[in-house]
């Protein structure tokens, strides 16, 4: 099975087909995607801003990072699961869309970022103990901000690209 | 449930937003990032009032610390939003989801700077405080939802 056939199969599954044809479920899931972004994106921005010393300097970094961890995870699960549903409903169309490939690449980079900078976010106490916020943590924060900005941009641009007629599947 | 029908004599045909591939999506990105920051910073205060996060800080401390972020987010949203609106003003004015959104937004803003402000600043431990957080979340989620529904009604 080629990748294209896999995507075709995903799009043809019953839940994906139902979602594609639904009047109300589709915008509700999009609302979940965007609400997740509101909750989750805002928290990422604020965590990174704290690492960079732009916000909440009165509180230890550990307070900010530790207290937001659970909610960022909840927001992440909401955003990603809604996003995957939206994608699955039109997986075959999205195969041709350059911006979705940009988005997958950025998401992969987010994963790499999480692995490389694991210590920054899992042991924020060490950052408070250091005389200055280490360069590694600041690099992590800047990269995280740019990655998420890129994800939002790529995500939005997906909607502006339409499958050319010659590639459009015939049903 | 159309709330009003109105036509303004303006043809957006020559509006740069409709004649440039990049300006509209760029404004939308600003709109999304802006609301993520504004609503994210409000949501954290709501969670605090609901006793579900930020327990080490008082609601009033969070309010003061997040206020510039909330305001900055609002500014981004309230600049990009009306510009997006100019791309097709009559469609938006006559769209029920848009009409609902404008009302929810107005109520949300008023709520945030009156009741919500008063309650966060009072640092009360009364159980009813949680309700103020719940209402705030409900209002902002309804603003997001009606924004999405503009394209679907």
Tab-separated table of C-alpha atoms in Angstrom:
chain	number	residue	atom	x	y	z
A	1	UNK	CA	0.000	0.000	0.000
A	2	UNK	CA	1.376	3.371	-0.925
A	3	UNK	CA	1.123	6.320	1.416
A	4	UNK	CA	-1.548	7.769	-0.826
A	5	UNK	CA	-3.621	4.610	-0.543
A	6	UNK	CA	-3.272	4.641	3.229
A	7	UNK	CA	-4.565	8.219	3.290
A	8	UNK	CA	-7.374	7.272	0.934
A	9	UNK	CA	-8.322	4.466	3.271
A	10	UNK	CA	-8.242	6.782	6.321
A	11	UNK	CA	-10.529	9.228	4.578
A	12	UNK	CA	-12.889	6.443	3.557
A	13	UNK	CA	-13.378	5.020	7.053
A	14	UNK	CA	-16.818	5.472	8.455
A	15	UNK	CA	-16.052	8.113	11.146
A	16	UNK	CA	-13.959	10.182	8.712
A	17	UNK	CA	-16.696	10.053	6.089
A	18	UNK	CA	-19.338	10.972	8.633
A	19	UNK	CA	-17.297	13.923	9.850
A	20	UNK	CA	-16.662	15.167	6.313
A	21	UNK	CA	-20.356	15.140	5.559
A	22	UNK	CA	-21.570	16.533	8.863
A	23	UNK	CA	-23.091	19.948	9.233
A	24	UNK	CA	-22.511	20.553	12.899
A	25	UNK	CA	-19.864	18.125	14.137
A	26	UNK	CA	-17.147	19.540	11.912
A	27	UNK	CA	-17.316	23.122	13.241
A	28	UNK	CA	-17.683	21.791	16.801
A	29	UNK	CA	-14.455	19.833	16.426
A	30	UNK	CA	-12.792	22.900	14.945
A	31	UNK	CA	-13.939	24.827	17.996
A	32	UNK	CA	-12.248	22.164	20.153
A	33	UNK	CA	-9.094	22.577	18.101
A	34	UNK	CA	-9.098	26.346	18.499
A	35	UNK	CA	-10.176	26.324	22.137
A	36	UNK	CA	-7.337	23.909	22.870
A	37	UNK	CA	-5.023	26.350	21.137
A	38	UNK	CA	-6.346	29.218	23.217
A	39	UNK	CA	-5.748	27.369	26.460
A	40	UNK	CA	-2.595	25.589	25.470
A	41	UNK	CA	-0.945	28.165	23.202
A	42	UNK	CA	-1.380	30.911	25.768
A	43	UNK	CA	0.257	28.749	28.423
A	44	UNK	CA	3.186	27.851	26.184
A	45	UNK	CA	3.725	31.508	25.395
A	46	UNK	CA	3.641	32.417	29.073
A	47	UNK	CA	5.987	29.585	30.121
A	48	UNK	CA	8.466	30.606	27.444
A	49	UNK	CA	8.110	34.256	28.373
A	50	UNK	CA	8.937	33.369	31.981
A	51	UNK	CA	12.066	31.485	30.879
A	52	UNK	CA	13.114	34.530	28.873
A	53	UNK	CA	12.414	36.852	31.807
A	54	UNK	CA	9.569	38.717	30.078
A	55	UNK	CA	6.776	37.711	32.436
A	56	UNK	CA	6.098	36.784	36.030
A	57	UNK	CA	9.606	37.388	37.262
A	58	UNK	CA	8.300	37.505	40.807
A	59	UNK	CA	7.609	33.790	40.767
A	60	UNK	CA	10.217	31.066	40.554
A	61	UNK	CA	10.402	29.417	37.135
A	62	UNK	CA	9.492	26.138	38.824
A	63	UNK	CA	6.165	27.622	39.999
A	64	UNK	CA	5.193	28.585	36.466
A	65	UNK	CA	6.401	25.432	34.721
A	66	UNK	CA	5.119	22.956	37.303
A	67	UNK	CA	1.720	24.549	37.771
A	68	UNK	CA	1.007	24.735	34.068
A	69	UNK	CA	2.260	21.286	33.108
A	70	UNK	CA	-1.013	19.400	33.599
A	71	UNK	CA	-3.082	22.004	31.767
A	72	UNK	CA	-0.689	22.215	28.868
A	73	UNK	CA	-1.005	18.447	28.520
A	74	UNK	CA	-4.795	18.594	28.599
A	75	UNK	CA	-4.808	21.415	26.050
A	76	UNK	CA	-2.317	19.491	23.908
A	77	UNK	CA	-4.426	16.345	23.898
A	78	UNK	CA	-7.549	18.359	23.006
A	79	UNK	CA	-5.852	20.297	20.183
A	80	UNK	CA	-4.046	17.304	18.706
A	81	UNK	CA	-6.981	14.903	18.856
A	82	UNK	CA	-9.360	17.429	17.278
A	83	UNK	CA	-6.701	18.271	14.683
A	84	UNK	CA	-6.233	14.614	13.761
A	85	UNK	CA	-9.974	14.181	13.323
A	86	UNK	CA	-10.155	17.181	10.997
A	87	UNK	CA	-7.195	15.843	9.051
A	88	UNK	CA	-8.602	12.300	8.825
A	89	UNK	CA	-11.850	13.605	7.359
A	90	UNK	CA	-9.947	14.899	4.310
A	91	UNK	CA	-6.728	12.905	4.444
A	92	UNK	CA	-6.702	12.241	0.715
A	93	UNK	CA	-7.148	15.909	-0.228
A	94	UNK	CA	-4.478	16.948	2.219
A	95	UNK	CA	-1.981	14.626	0.575
A	96	UNK	CA	-1.468	17.275	-2.098
A	97	UNK	CA	-1.396	20.217	0.277
A	98	UNK	CA	2.138	21.547	0.818
A	99	UNK	CA	1.182	23.304	4.037
A	100	UNK	CA	0.102	20.131	5.795
A	101	UNK	CA	3.517	18.682	5.057
A	102	UNK	CA	5.047	21.833	6.534
A	103	UNK	CA	2.864	21.278	9.571
A	104	UNK	CA	3.897	17.638	9.976
A	105	UNK	CA	7.539	18.680	9.699
A	106	UNK	CA	7.095	21.358	12.341
A	107	UNK	CA	5.311	18.879	14.601
A	108	UNK	CA	8.246	16.499	14.221
A	109	UNK	CA	10.548	19.352	15.194
A	110	UNK	CA	8.361	19.991	18.254
A	111	UNK	CA	8.993	16.364	19.230
A	112	UNK	CA	12.731	16.758	18.697
A	113	UNK	CA	12.631	19.963	20.752
A	114	UNK	CA	10.872	18.129	23.583
A	115	UNK	CA	13.558	15.433	23.611
A	116	UNK	CA	16.526	17.775	23.323
A	117	UNK	CA	15.294	20.214	25.959
A	118	UNK	CA	13.710	17.662	28.253
A	119	UNK	CA	15.824	18.750	31.196
A	120	UNK	CA	14.702	22.391	30.910
A	121	UNK	CA	11.020	21.643	31.385
A	122	UNK	CA	11.266	18.591	33.634
A	123	UNK	CA	13.660	20.107	36.185
A	124	UNK	CA	12.772	23.788	36.401
A	125	UNK	CA	14.098	23.930	39.992
A	126	UNK	CA	17.619	23.673	38.577
A	127	UNK	CA	16.975	26.828	36.530
A	128	UNK	CA	15.972	28.744	39.654
A	129	UNK	CA	19.056	27.503	41.492
A	130	UNK	CA	21.397	28.704	38.744
A	131	UNK	CA	22.706	32.287	39.119
A	132	UNK	CA	21.261	33.130	35.704
A	133	UNK	CA	18.801	31.361	33.461
A	134	UNK	CA	21.066	29.069	31.411
A	135	UNK	CA	21.483	29.771	27.696
A	136	UNK	CA	20.057	26.343	26.933
A	137	UNK	CA	16.745	27.280	28.563
A	138	UNK	CA	16.564	30.568	26.649
A	139	UNK	CA	17.296	28.818	23.378
A	140	UNK	CA	14.579	26.298	24.227
A	141	UNK	CA	12.083	29.100	24.886
A	142	UNK	CA	12.813	31.020	21.660
A	143	UNK	CA	12.705	27.879	19.555
A	144	UNK	CA	9.446	26.825	21.164
A	145	UNK	CA	7.835	30.207	20.439
A	146	UNK	CA	8.915	30.121	16.789
A	147	UNK	CA	7.863	26.503	16.322
A	148	UNK	CA	4.368	27.212	17.609
A	149	UNK	CA	4.024	30.378	15.577
A	150	UNK	CA	5.059	28.328	12.539
A	151	UNK	CA	2.499	25.657	13.379
A	152	UNK	CA	-0.338	28.167	13.628
A	153	UNK	CA	0.730	29.777	10.349
A	154	UNK	CA	1.069	26.487	8.482
A	155	UNK	CA	-2.233	25.329	9.950
A	156	UNK	CA	-4.027	28.432	8.761
A	157	UNK	CA	-2.475	28.273	5.300
A	158	UNK	CA	-3.713	24.702	4.795
A	159	UNK	CA	-7.158	26.171	4.310
A	160	UNK	CA	-6.012	28.514	1.545
A	161	UNK	CA	-4.686	25.830	-0.724
A	162	UNK	CA	-7.103	23.906	-2.837
A	163	UNK	CA	-6.508	20.683	-4.735
A	164	UNK	CA	-6.026	21.522	-8.431
A	165	UNK	CA	-8.739	20.119	-10.686
A	166	UNK	CA	-6.466	17.667	-12.454
A	167	UNK	CA	-5.607	16.024	-9.099
A	168	UNK	CA	-9.072	16.179	-7.614
A	169	UNK	CA	-10.328	12.671	-6.922
A	170	UNK	CA	-13.410	11.548	-8.818
A	171	UNK	CA	-15.966	9.650	-6.841
B	1	UNK	CA	-32.280	33.891	14.139
B	2	UNK	CA	-30.999	36.847	12.250
B	3	UNK	CA	-30.640	39.700	14.711
B	4	UNK	CA	-30.455	42.466	12.196
B	5	UNK	CA	-30.272	43.011	8.519
B	6	UNK	CA	-28.310	45.855	7.171
B	7	UNK	CA	-26.437	46.854	4.096
B	8	UNK	CA	-23.574	49.281	4.028
B	9	UNK	CA	-22.798	50.774	0.638
B	10	UNK	CA	-19.222	49.604	0.422
B	11	UNK	CA	-17.761	47.385	-2.232
B	12	UNK	CA	-14.704	45.530	-0.905
B	13	UNK	CA	-13.627	44.630	-4.441
B	14	UNK	CA	-10.620	46.929	-4.306
B	15	UNK	CA	-9.803	46.182	-0.689
B	16	UNK	CA	-6.151	45.107	-0.581
B	17	UNK	CA	-7.217	42.172	1.609
B	18	UNK	CA	-9.023	40.687	-1.350
B	19	UNK	CA	-6.262	41.421	-3.815
B	20	UNK	CA	-3.277	40.051	-2.021
B	21	UNK	CA	-2.634	36.420	-1.338
B	22	UNK	CA	-0.911	36.881	1.988
B	23	UNK	CA	-2.612	39.659	3.906
B	24	UNK	CA	-5.775	37.778	4.883
B	25	UNK	CA	-4.074	34.633	6.268
B	26	UNK	CA	-1.510	36.827	8.026
B	27	UNK	CA	-4.295	38.733	9.780
B	28	UNK	CA	-5.905	35.449	10.755
B	29	UNK	CA	-2.642	34.228	12.275
B	30	UNK	CA	-2.391	37.469	14.291
B	31	UNK	CA	-6.015	36.969	15.333
B	32	UNK	CA	-5.388	33.386	16.495
B	33	UNK	CA	-2.151	34.128	18.339
B	34	UNK	CA	-3.799	37.188	19.914
B	35	UNK	CA	-6.786	35.262	21.224
B	36	UNK	CA	-4.567	32.406	22.415
B	37	UNK	CA	-2.651	34.869	24.575
B	38	UNK	CA	-5.670	36.847	25.769
B	39	UNK	CA	-7.903	33.868	26.479
B	40	UNK	CA	-5.042	31.686	27.741
B	41	UNK	CA	-4.122	34.304	30.324
B	42	UNK	CA	-7.757	34.718	31.408
B	43	UNK	CA	-8.261	30.953	31.535
B	44	UNK	CA	-5.423	30.604	34.036
B	45	UNK	CA	-7.134	33.058	36.387
B	46	UNK	CA	-10.378	31.117	35.919
B	47	UNK	CA	-8.652	27.857	36.832
B	48	UNK	CA	-7.249	29.510	39.931
B	49	UNK	CA	-10.710	30.633	40.988
B	50	UNK	CA	-11.994	27.119	40.375
B	51	UNK	CA	-9.219	25.775	42.592
B	52	UNK	CA	-7.734	23.809	39.715
B	53	UNK	CA	-4.344	25.376	39.216
B	54	UNK	CA	-1.847	28.049	40.296
B	55	UNK	CA	-2.608	27.279	43.934
B	56	UNK	CA	0.632	28.872	45.087
B	57	UNK	CA	-0.491	32.285	43.867
B	58	UNK	CA	-3.477	34.412	44.794
B	59	UNK	CA	-6.017	35.286	42.085
B	60	UNK	CA	-5.192	38.982	42.478
B	61	UNK	CA	-1.489	38.305	41.904
B	62	UNK	CA	-2.256	36.377	38.732
B	63	UNK	CA	-4.607	39.087	37.563
B	64	UNK	CA	-1.964	41.779	37.989
B	65	UNK	CA	0.758	39.701	36.370
B	66	UNK	CA	-1.332	38.600	33.415
B	67	UNK	CA	-3.105	41.921	32.836
B	68	UNK	CA	-0.576	43.203	30.254
B	69	UNK	CA	-0.727	39.856	28.408
B	70	UNK	CA	-4.508	39.865	28.343
B	71	UNK	CA	-4.575	43.457	27.166
B	72	UNK	CA	-1.876	42.843	24.541
B	73	UNK	CA	-3.871	39.885	23.229
B	74	UNK	CA	-7.058	41.959	23.106
B	75	UNK	CA	-5.274	44.722	21.202
B	76	UNK	CA	-3.990	42.213	18.606
B	77	UNK	CA	-7.447	40.688	18.234
B	78	UNK	CA	-9.307	43.992	18.101
B	79	UNK	CA	-6.965	45.342	15.439
B	80	UNK	CA	-6.876	42.243	13.218
B	81	UNK	CA	-10.585	41.437	13.632
B	82	UNK	CA	-12.037	44.647	12.186
B	83	UNK	CA	-9.540	44.471	9.318
B	84	UNK	CA	-10.714	40.949	8.510
B	85	UNK	CA	-14.261	42.291	8.676
B	86	UNK	CA	-13.530	44.899	5.969
B	87	UNK	CA	-12.857	42.108	3.478
B	88	UNK	CA	-16.596	41.440	3.206
B	89	UNK	CA	-18.481	43.660	5.661
B	90	UNK	CA	-22.030	42.976	4.535
B	91	UNK	CA	-21.571	39.205	4.638
B	92	UNK	CA	-20.364	39.468	8.235
B	93	UNK	CA	-23.017	41.896	9.413
B	94	UNK	CA	-25.756	39.646	8.105
B	95	UNK	CA	-24.229	36.407	9.369
B	96	UNK	CA	-26.025	35.143	12.513
B	97	UNK	CA	-22.859	33.563	13.941
B	98	UNK	CA	-21.029	36.874	13.533
B	99	UNK	CA	-23.877	38.747	15.205
B	100	UNK	CA	-23.786	36.305	18.081
B	101	UNK	CA	-20.024	36.642	18.282
B	102	UNK	CA	-20.154	40.423	18.553
B	103	UNK	CA	-22.630	40.212	21.415
B	104	UNK	CA	-20.661	37.479	23.206
B	105	UNK	CA	-17.468	39.481	22.728
B	106	UNK	CA	-19.025	42.621	24.150
B	107	UNK	CA	-20.432	40.731	27.125
B	108	UNK	CA	-17.071	38.961	27.583
B	109	UNK	CA	-15.112	42.207	27.597
B	110	UNK	CA	-17.539	43.915	29.960
B	111	UNK	CA	-17.540	40.887	32.238
B	112	UNK	CA	-13.756	40.674	32.251
B	113	UNK	CA	-13.280	44.273	33.317
B	114	UNK	CA	-16.136	44.428	35.829
B	115	UNK	CA	-17.323	41.317	37.693
B	116	UNK	CA	-14.317	39.164	36.853
B	117	UNK	CA	-11.947	41.935	37.842
B	118	UNK	CA	-13.695	42.607	41.110
B	119	UNK	CA	-13.791	38.960	42.114
B	120	UNK	CA	-10.183	38.164	41.162
B	121	UNK	CA	-8.944	41.211	43.033
B	122	UNK	CA	-10.928	40.333	46.178
B	123	UNK	CA	-9.129	36.986	46.723
B	124	UNK	CA	-12.235	35.634	48.409
B	125	UNK	CA	-12.347	31.987	49.398
B	126	UNK	CA	-16.116	31.705	48.947
B	127	UNK	CA	-17.254	28.753	46.867
B	128	UNK	CA	-19.209	31.027	44.532
B	129	UNK	CA	-15.928	32.386	43.180
B	130	UNK	CA	-15.571	29.189	41.157
B	131	UNK	CA	-18.736	30.111	39.298
B	132	UNK	CA	-17.203	33.389	38.154
B	133	UNK	CA	-14.410	31.338	36.570
B	134	UNK	CA	-16.840	28.940	34.916
B	135	UNK	CA	-18.870	31.796	33.415
B	136	UNK	CA	-15.702	33.398	32.108
B	137	UNK	CA	-14.593	30.197	30.362
B	138	UNK	CA	-18.078	29.675	28.927
B	139	UNK	CA	-18.155	33.221	27.548
B	140	UNK	CA	-14.777	32.998	25.846
B	141	UNK	CA	-15.364	29.549	24.424
B	142	UNK	CA	-18.633	30.833	22.965
B	143	UNK	CA	-16.733	33.695	21.311
B	144	UNK	CA	-14.310	31.217	19.714
B	145	UNK	CA	-17.113	28.860	18.698
B	146	UNK	CA	-19.223	31.555	17.070
B	147	UNK	CA	-16.124	32.790	15.235
B	148	UNK	CA	-15.702	29.338	13.698
B	149	UNK	CA	-19.393	29.050	12.906
B	150	UNK	CA	-19.280	32.198	10.747
B	151	UNK	CA	-17.936	29.960	7.995
B	152	UNK	CA	-20.544	27.254	8.559
B	153	UNK	CA	-23.921	28.971	8.882
